[in-house]
């Protein structure tokens, strides 16, 4: 099966938004072994959409449409495809009820044109929309499969992951269940991880093993097909064990977690609180920590001590420490972490001091960073050396800090 | 002239990156009145690329390619187009010198395959690459124009803005100069701004007026064509005056500035320093301020006081203030701003306290925010009411705070 993704929407052609749907669907399809050979974007214009559809049929067996399923007059994807395939549009009762409930919950009056959203191609498998109104659908004719998905990513992504993949699996072969799991790694590059796992990746077709580089992180998506969910998960468990034996020391979490979420979770489960003092990162660590709802239970607060003055007068670093060792030093990092914890009354303190760039500081090149930790009656620091832009250096510093603390808490838990 | 953008790269079809180039180019082309009817993405495969090119020629007069100009064997865009058009590839001396210099600067050995990057389609206008090695080019044959651009956005975007637009202008009509300017607005929605400017937008073809909604901001891109730069800028100045009369109170800056850049610039030019105390924004304001290089000259640092404890013990808010008025109050915002400035020895203090969500706090719904300012011997606060997600509420709070301070500094400057 090879696929083409057709995104419908003039806002894409005007450059108002990125076609993130094509990226999401491509990654998902790669995970189940479907080749995507083309993406196409076309405006809300039925003639041009029809032509794009004809071209796609000439080169792809699966055509996935996103967008144009809404209630207004320029939403024409369904109508255009129905006419092209000679299929009728019929009202789907379940979708209609769900749309009515949507308006009831929102306490808004349903207008007549919303009924249009409950129309489906006759005989299509309906893909439930749990985050909006327009249902998706999958229909087959001749050698071709057509999947229609809503345009807003907040509706499309969960719909495809929950119902779309499964519906496709039914068309692909007799083994109707597809499951997938993402493993997240920190502290190893994509190329290095891929090299270590090469012998597994090469021989593996079910589950598939798909590495993807993120910002300072690497993920591996495992996707298995089997007759039942249980069997598919067993396949994934098996290959995960092999991967963990090879690269387990860099693994930190599953699926849509993040270093900060893992760290916050461990702090909460161990009943510990945190405080921070940030120099080069300028508040980025604290900003990220407090981006998670409920942060006030584990995070006491902290300082942005961008100047030496602030480090000394507000966070209470000894002026002599900075005179003798500089602000970019192990000693300064330790005092910052220690004092942050003490001043905020937190169990643990973390600090970041270093050179974000573009200029050198105290004779250190950009990317020289000390991360201080005060925890369990000890204070220590770790030096890291980065080589990115100012923005990347700050981002990676925060990720490294989260990772150091995460490892410490895990070890404390296991001890 | 109508255009199609063909992005070449298997990484796009694997879902590893978004096709941001298509968005950027579409917005730029919309600005000069070129209709984009299709985007296509195709992998690093010469047969499929050739077919995509043939389809594009059947429906578009301008075909823009991004990607596939690099030194490796799977970079085949130039070669495929040359074969298709029956054109020779010739070495461009200037590009070759620039590639050699690139390696010299980076202190790296140039490998032989890098010479491939200096090859251009014979007779093409060369578009200089000031941020990488592979030059872009524009070539015409019959009724069609073909533009080739490098894939990395950091190379492609400045190349197109500086050289690509100009080269296209030469092909479009006799008036060879195109210039554009972006006006940035805060505190007014896209729909409201568009309604106010409707009579201007409708009658206007040169310059074109293109509004675009950003995150809590709206921009308007003005693009003019004329026989000379001077004449084109005169056209833009004229329409800008009209727009400013109607919506000038919401204007804050030009082109690629931001509220934070403007604020930082004004602080620097007025020789003032700033400190901050953040509750609901958790460090986001300070993180953004310190994301700009050279922040240490104007930014003293500050506090993340996520808990009441931190507000009282570290930032020195009176416990009674919180008992009597709550942490989400004008009084608390004022004390936070005042104390931040005093403790950090800064000229100005800014504070953020409120409810990010998802839960209510002290009986206030999410989106209730007080922003405190201590400046010029006065302290005051402004209440704003937002209605987004937790993430959006925090982001908009920071933008509102930057805007309040920016307006204050501008008024102080004008007074």
mmCIF file of N, CA, C and O in Angstrom, chain B residues 346-406:
data_model
loop_
_atom_site.group_PDB
_atom_site.id
_atom_site.type_symbol
_atom_site.label_atom_id
_atom_site.label_comp_id
_atom_site.label_asym_id
_atom_site.label_seq_id
_atom_site.Cartn_x
_atom_site.Cartn_y
_atom_site.Cartn_z
ATOM 1 N N UNK B 346 16.765 47.640 40.493
ATOM 2 C CA UNK B 346 16.431 47.992 39.101
ATOM 3 C C UNK B 346 15.587 49.261 39.078
ATOM 4 O O UNK B 346 14.930 49.604 40.064
ATOM 5 N N UNK B 347 15.583 49.955 37.943
ATOM 6 C CA UNK B 347 14.769 51.168 37.820
ATOM 7 C C UNK B 347 13.288 50.842 37.745
ATOM 8 O O UNK B 347 12.446 51.618 38.202
ATOM 9 N N UNK B 348 12.973 49.723 37.132
ATOM 10 C CA UNK B 348 11.572 49.371 36.896
ATOM 11 C C UNK B 348 11.322 47.936 37.350
ATOM 12 O O UNK B 348 12.168 47.060 37.179
ATOM 13 N N UNK B 349 10.142 47.718 37.960
ATOM 14 C CA UNK B 349 9.741 46.361 38.322
ATOM 15 C C UNK B 349 8.462 45.991 37.600
ATOM 16 O O UNK B 349 7.595 46.841 37.377
ATOM 17 N N UNK B 350 8.372 44.737 37.204
ATOM 18 C CA UNK B 350 7.120 44.263 36.589
ATOM 19 C C UNK B 350 6.723 42.958 37.268
ATOM 20 O O UNK B 350 7.600 42.182 37.680
ATOM 21 N N UNK B 351 5.424 42.747 37.442
ATOM 22 C CA UNK B 351 4.991 41.507 38.099
ATOM 23 C C UNK B 351 3.760 40.939 37.405
ATOM 24 O O UNK B 351 3.013 41.655 36.745
ATOM 25 N N UNK B 352 3.607 39.638 37.561
ATOM 26 C CA UNK B 352 2.477 38.911 36.973
ATOM 27 C C UNK B 352 1.884 38.003 38.045
ATOM 28 O O UNK B 352 2.586 37.128 38.560
ATOM 29 N N UNK B 353 0.626 38.196 38.388
ATOM 30 C CA UNK B 353 -0.038 37.273 39.313
ATOM 31 C C UNK B 353 -1.455 37.045 38.804
ATOM 32 O O UNK B 353 -2.086 37.967 38.282
ATOM 33 N N UNK B 354 -1.920 35.822 38.893
ATOM 34 C CA UNK B 354 -3.242 35.534 38.354
ATOM 35 C C UNK B 354 -3.488 34.044 38.251
ATOM 36 O O UNK B 354 -2.780 33.244 38.866
ATOM 37 N N UNK B 355 -4.474 33.689 37.435
ATOM 38 C CA UNK B 355 -4.908 32.294 37.344
ATOM 39 C C UNK B 355 -4.669 31.787 35.922
ATOM 40 O O UNK B 355 -5.354 32.202 34.986
ATOM 41 N N UNK B 356 -3.672 30.913 35.764
ATOM 42 C CA UNK B 356 -3.393 30.368 34.426
ATOM 43 C C UNK B 356 -4.428 29.315 34.043
ATOM 44 O O UNK B 356 -4.764 29.150 32.875
ATOM 45 N N UNK B 357 -4.950 28.622 35.049
ATOM 46 C CA UNK B 357 -5.890 27.535 34.785
ATOM 47 C C UNK B 357 -5.180 26.193 34.858
ATOM 48 O O UNK B 357 -3.969 26.176 35.056
ATOM 49 N N UNK B 358 -5.807 25.058 34.745
ATOM 50 C CA UNK B 358 -7.221 24.920 34.398
ATOM 51 C C UNK B 358 -8.185 25.194 35.560
ATOM 52 O O UNK B 358 -9.364 25.403 35.318
ATOM 53 N N UNK B 359 -7.717 25.205 36.825
ATOM 54 C CA UNK B 359 -8.639 25.367 37.955
ATOM 55 C C UNK B 359 -8.783 26.827 38.371
ATOM 56 O O UNK B 359 -7.903 27.645 38.111
ATOM 57 N N UNK B 360 -9.896 27.133 39.038
ATOM 58 C CA UNK B 360 -10.070 28.446 39.650
ATOM 59 C C UNK B 360 -9.039 28.626 40.764
ATOM 60 O O UNK B 360 -8.484 27.651 41.275
ATOM 61 N N UNK B 361 -8.807 29.870 41.144
ATOM 62 C CA UNK B 361 -7.915 30.157 42.272
ATOM 63 C C UNK B 361 -8.506 31.327 43.050
ATOM 64 O O UNK B 361 -8.884 32.342 42.445
ATOM 65 N N UNK B 362 -8.613 31.160 44.354
ATOM 66 C CA UNK B 362 -9.171 32.219 45.212
ATOM 67 C C UNK B 362 -10.507 32.727 44.666
ATOM 68 O O UNK B 362 -10.823 33.915 44.794
ATOM 69 N N UNK B 363 -11.280 31.845 44.068
ATOM 70 C CA UNK B 363 -12.584 32.249 43.548
ATOM 71 C C UNK B 363 -12.545 32.945 42.199
ATOM 72 O O UNK B 363 -13.588 33.307 41.646
ATOM 73 N N UNK B 364 -11.343 33.143 41.637
ATOM 74 C CA UNK B 364 -11.229 33.770 40.318
ATOM 75 C C UNK B 364 -11.151 32.699 39.233
ATOM 76 O O UNK B 364 -10.443 31.708 39.401
ATOM 77 N N UNK B 365 -11.828 32.909 38.111
ATOM 78 C CA UNK B 365 -11.728 31.930 37.022
ATOM 79 C C UNK B 365 -10.381 32.047 36.301
ATOM 80 O O UNK B 365 -9.725 33.087 36.382
ATOM 81 N N UNK B 366 -9.952 30.969 35.586
ATOM 82 C CA UNK B 366 -8.735 31.036 34.776
ATOM 83 C C UNK B 366 -8.779 32.249 33.842
ATOM 84 O O UNK B 366 -9.833 32.577 33.303
ATOM 85 N N UNK B 367 -7.641 32.882 33.682
ATOM 86 C CA UNK B 367 -7.586 34.034 32.792
ATOM 87 C C UNK B 367 -7.663 35.369 33.515
ATOM 88 O O UNK B 367 -7.522 36.418 32.902
ATOM 89 N N UNK B 368 -7.916 35.322 34.839
ATOM 90 C CA UNK B 368 -7.903 36.560 35.636
ATOM 91 C C UNK B 368 -6.455 36.880 35.984
ATOM 92 O O UNK B 368 -5.785 36.084 36.635
ATOM 93 N N UNK B 369 -5.977 38.021 35.547
ATOM 94 C CA UNK B 369 -4.557 38.337 35.702
ATOM 95 C C UNK B 369 -4.363 39.787 36.129
ATOM 96 O O UNK B 369 -5.049 40.687 35.628
ATOM 97 N N UNK B 370 -3.450 40.001 37.078
ATOM 98 C CA UNK B 370 -3.032 41.358 37.427
ATOM 99 C C UNK B 370 -1.561 41.528 37.052
ATOM 100 O O UNK B 370 -0.728 40.698 37.415
ATOM 101 N N UNK B 371 -1.284 42.590 36.331
ATOM 102 C CA UNK B 371 0.090 42.914 35.956
ATOM 103 C C UNK B 371 0.476 44.176 36.722
ATOM 104 O O UNK B 371 -0.229 45.189 36.658
ATOM 105 N N UNK B 372 1.541 44.094 37.500
ATOM 106 C CA UNK B 372 1.978 45.239 38.299
ATOM 107 C C UNK B 372 3.188 45.911 37.678
ATOM 108 O O UNK B 372 4.056 45.243 37.115
ATOM 109 N N UNK B 373 3.228 47.238 37.778
ATOM 110 C CA UNK B 373 4.374 47.995 37.265
ATOM 111 C C UNK B 373 4.827 48.974 38.345
ATOM 112 O O UNK B 373 3.995 49.689 38.927
ATOM 113 N N UNK B 374 6.125 48.983 38.618
ATOM 114 C CA UNK B 374 6.705 49.999 39.498
ATOM 115 C C UNK B 374 7.728 50.765 38.670
ATOM 116 O O UNK B 374 8.723 50.180 38.242
ATOM 117 N N UNK B 375 7.443 52.043 38.427
ATOM 118 C CA UNK B 375 8.341 52.808 37.542
ATOM 119 C C UNK B 375 8.161 54.292 37.785
ATOM 120 O O UNK B 375 7.034 54.743 38.050
ATOM 121 N N UNK B 376 9.235 55.014 37.711
ATOM 122 C CA UNK B 376 9.166 56.472 37.823
ATOM 123 C C UNK B 376 8.540 56.942 39.117
ATOM 124 O O UNK B 376 7.812 57.938 39.142
ATOM 125 N N UNK B 377 8.787 56.199 40.209
ATOM 126 C CA UNK B 377 8.265 56.607 41.505
ATOM 127 C C UNK B 377 6.803 56.265 41.742
ATOM 128 O O UNK B 377 6.231 56.620 42.777
ATOM 129 N N UNK B 378 6.173 55.575 40.810
ATOM 130 C CA UNK B 378 4.777 55.179 40.980
ATOM 131 C C UNK B 378 4.678 53.656 40.894
ATOM 132 O O UNK B 378 5.531 53.008 40.293
ATOM 133 N N UNK B 379 3.632 53.115 41.468
ATOM 134 C CA UNK B 379 3.341 51.690 41.306
ATOM 135 C C UNK B 379 1.864 51.558 40.970
ATOM 136 O O UNK B 379 1.015 52.177 41.616
ATOM 137 N N UNK B 380 1.570 50.780 39.957
ATOM 138 C CA UNK B 380 0.170 50.575 39.588
ATOM 139 C C UNK B 380 -0.011 49.182 39.008
ATOM 140 O O UNK B 380 0.966 48.484 38.755
ATOM 141 N N UNK B 381 -1.261 48.796 38.826
ATOM 142 C CA UNK B 381 -1.470 47.478 38.239
ATOM 143 C C UNK B 381 -2.605 47.539 37.237
ATOM 144 O O UNK B 381 -3.451 48.436 37.283
ATOM 145 N N UNK B 382 -2.604 46.588 36.337
ATOM 146 C CA UNK B 382 -3.678 46.519 35.351
ATOM 147 C C UNK B 382 -4.262 45.113 35.368
ATOM 148 O O UNK B 382 -3.521 44.126 35.388
ATOM 149 N N UNK B 383 -5.585 45.055 35.406
ATOM 150 C CA UNK B 383 -6.248 43.755 35.378
ATOM 151 C C UNK B 383 -6.583 43.400 33.930
ATOM 152 O O UNK B 383 -7.095 44.238 33.196
ATOM 153 N N UNK B 384 -6.250 42.190 33.524
ATOM 154 C CA UNK B 384 -6.687 41.731 32.213
ATOM 155 C C UNK B 384 -7.441 40.423 32.367
ATOM 156 O O UNK B 384 -7.267 39.705 33.363
ATOM 157 N N UNK B 385 -8.325 40.153 31.412
ATOM 158 C CA UNK B 385 -9.135 38.934 31.481
ATOM 159 C C UNK B 385 -8.951 38.168 30.183
ATOM 160 O O UNK B 385 -9.242 38.687 29.117
ATOM 161 N N UNK B 386 -8.440 36.960 30.303
ATOM 162 C CA UNK B 386 -8.140 36.150 29.124
ATOM 163 C C UNK B 386 -9.044 34.931 29.108
ATOM 164 O O UNK B 386 -9.622 34.568 30.127
ATOM 165 N N UNK B 387 -9.139 34.267 27.972
ATOM 166 C CA UNK B 387 -10.059 33.118 27.919
ATOM 167 C C UNK B 387 -9.485 31.983 27.096
ATOM 168 O O UNK B 387 -10.189 31.348 26.318
ATOM 169 N N UNK B 388 -8.184 31.722 27.253
ATOM 170 C CA UNK B 388 -7.591 30.626 26.481
ATOM 171 C C UNK B 388 -7.235 29.442 27.357
ATOM 172 O O UNK B 388 -7.695 29.313 28.487
ATOM 173 N N UNK B 389 -6.411 28.577 26.812
ATOM 174 C CA UNK B 389 -5.868 27.462 27.571
ATOM 175 C C UNK B 389 -4.845 28.000 28.561
ATOM 176 O O UNK B 389 -4.456 29.170 28.507
ATOM 177 N N UNK B 390 -4.382 27.146 29.452
ATOM 178 C CA UNK B 390 -3.329 27.511 30.395
ATOM 179 C C UNK B 390 -2.116 28.090 29.656
ATOM 180 O O UNK B 390 -1.579 29.138 30.010
ATOM 181 N N UNK B 391 -1.721 27.408 28.602
ATOM 182 C CA UNK B 391 -0.557 27.833 27.832
ATOM 183 C C UNK B 391 -0.772 29.212 27.200
ATOM 184 O O UNK B 391 0.084 30.093 27.287
ATOM 185 N N UNK B 392 -1.924 29.387 26.569
ATOM 186 C CA UNK B 392 -2.209 30.663 25.926
ATOM 187 C C UNK B 392 -2.358 31.785 26.935
ATOM 188 O O UNK B 392 -1.925 32.909 26.691
ATOM 189 N N UNK B 393 -2.984 31.485 28.075
ATOM 190 C CA UNK B 393 -3.144 32.518 29.093
ATOM 191 C C UNK B 393 -1.791 33.030 29.572
ATOM 192 O O UNK B 393 -1.604 34.229 29.779
ATOM 193 N N UNK B 394 -0.844 32.105 29.735
ATOM 194 C CA UNK B 394 0.494 32.516 30.177
ATOM 195 C C UNK B 394 1.187 33.342 29.091
ATOM 196 O O UNK B 394 1.756 34.406 29.362
ATOM 197 N N UNK B 395 1.107 32.861 27.868
ATOM 198 C CA UNK B 395 1.749 33.555 26.751
ATOM 199 C C UNK B 395 1.181 34.961 26.572
ATOM 200 O O UNK B 395 1.919 35.942 26.392
ATOM 201 N N UNK B 396 -0.134 35.069 26.625
ATOM 202 C CA UNK B 396 -0.765 36.378 26.410
ATOM 203 C C UNK B 396 -0.529 37.307 27.585
ATOM 204 O O UNK B 396 -0.472 38.527 27.419
ATOM 205 N N UNK B 397 -0.389 36.748 28.772
ATOM 206 C CA UNK B 397 -0.064 37.573 29.933
ATOM 207 C C UNK B 397 1.299 38.233 29.728
ATOM 208 O O UNK B 397 1.466 39.434 29.952
ATOM 209 N N UNK B 398 2.265 37.449 29.272
ATOM 210 C CA UNK B 398 3.609 37.993 29.035
ATOM 211 C C UNK B 398 3.571 39.073 27.945
ATOM 212 O O UNK B 398 4.166 40.141 28.093
ATOM 213 N N UNK B 399 2.823 38.817 26.882
ATOM 214 C CA UNK B 399 2.733 39.819 25.812
ATOM 215 C C UNK B 399 2.047 41.092 26.305
ATOM 216 O O UNK B 399 2.465 42.195 25.969
ATOM 217 N N UNK B 400 0.986 40.916 27.096
ATOM 218 C CA UNK B 400 0.314 42.085 27.635
ATOM 219 C C UNK B 400 1.243 42.891 28.541
ATOM 220 O O UNK B 400 1.256 44.121 28.489
ATOM 221 N N UNK B 401 2.012 42.191 29.352
ATOM 222 C CA UNK B 401 2.945 42.887 30.242
ATOM 223 C C UNK B 401 3.986 43.651 29.453
ATOM 224 O O UNK B 401 4.281 44.828 29.745
ATOM 225 N N UNK B 402 4.539 43.035 28.430
ATOM 226 C CA UNK B 402 5.540 43.699 27.591
ATOM 227 C C UNK B 402 4.919 44.937 26.942
ATOM 228 O O UNK B 402 5.546 45.990 26.843
ATOM 229 N N UNK B 403 3.667 44.785 26.518
ATOM 230 C CA UNK B 403 3.001 45.891 25.822
ATOM 231 C C UNK B 403 2.709 47.059 26.759
ATOM 232 O O UNK B 403 2.882 48.231 26.401
ATOM 233 N N UNK B 404 2.278 46.742 27.974
ATOM 234 C CA UNK B 404 1.992 47.810 28.954
ATOM 235 C C UNK B 404 3.260 48.614 29.234
ATOM 236 O O UNK B 404 3.256 49.846 29.241
ATOM 237 N N UNK B 405 4.354 47.902 29.423
ATOM 238 C CA UNK B 405 5.612 48.566 29.749
ATOM 239 C C UNK B 405 6.129 49.353 28.544
ATOM 240 O O UNK B 405 6.654 50.466 28.680
ATOM 241 N N UNK B 406 5.970 48.760 27.376
ATOM 242 C CA UNK B 406 6.400 49.425 26.142
ATOM 243 C C UNK B 406 5.648 50.744 25.957
ATOM 244 O O UNK B 406 6.246 51.787 25.647
#
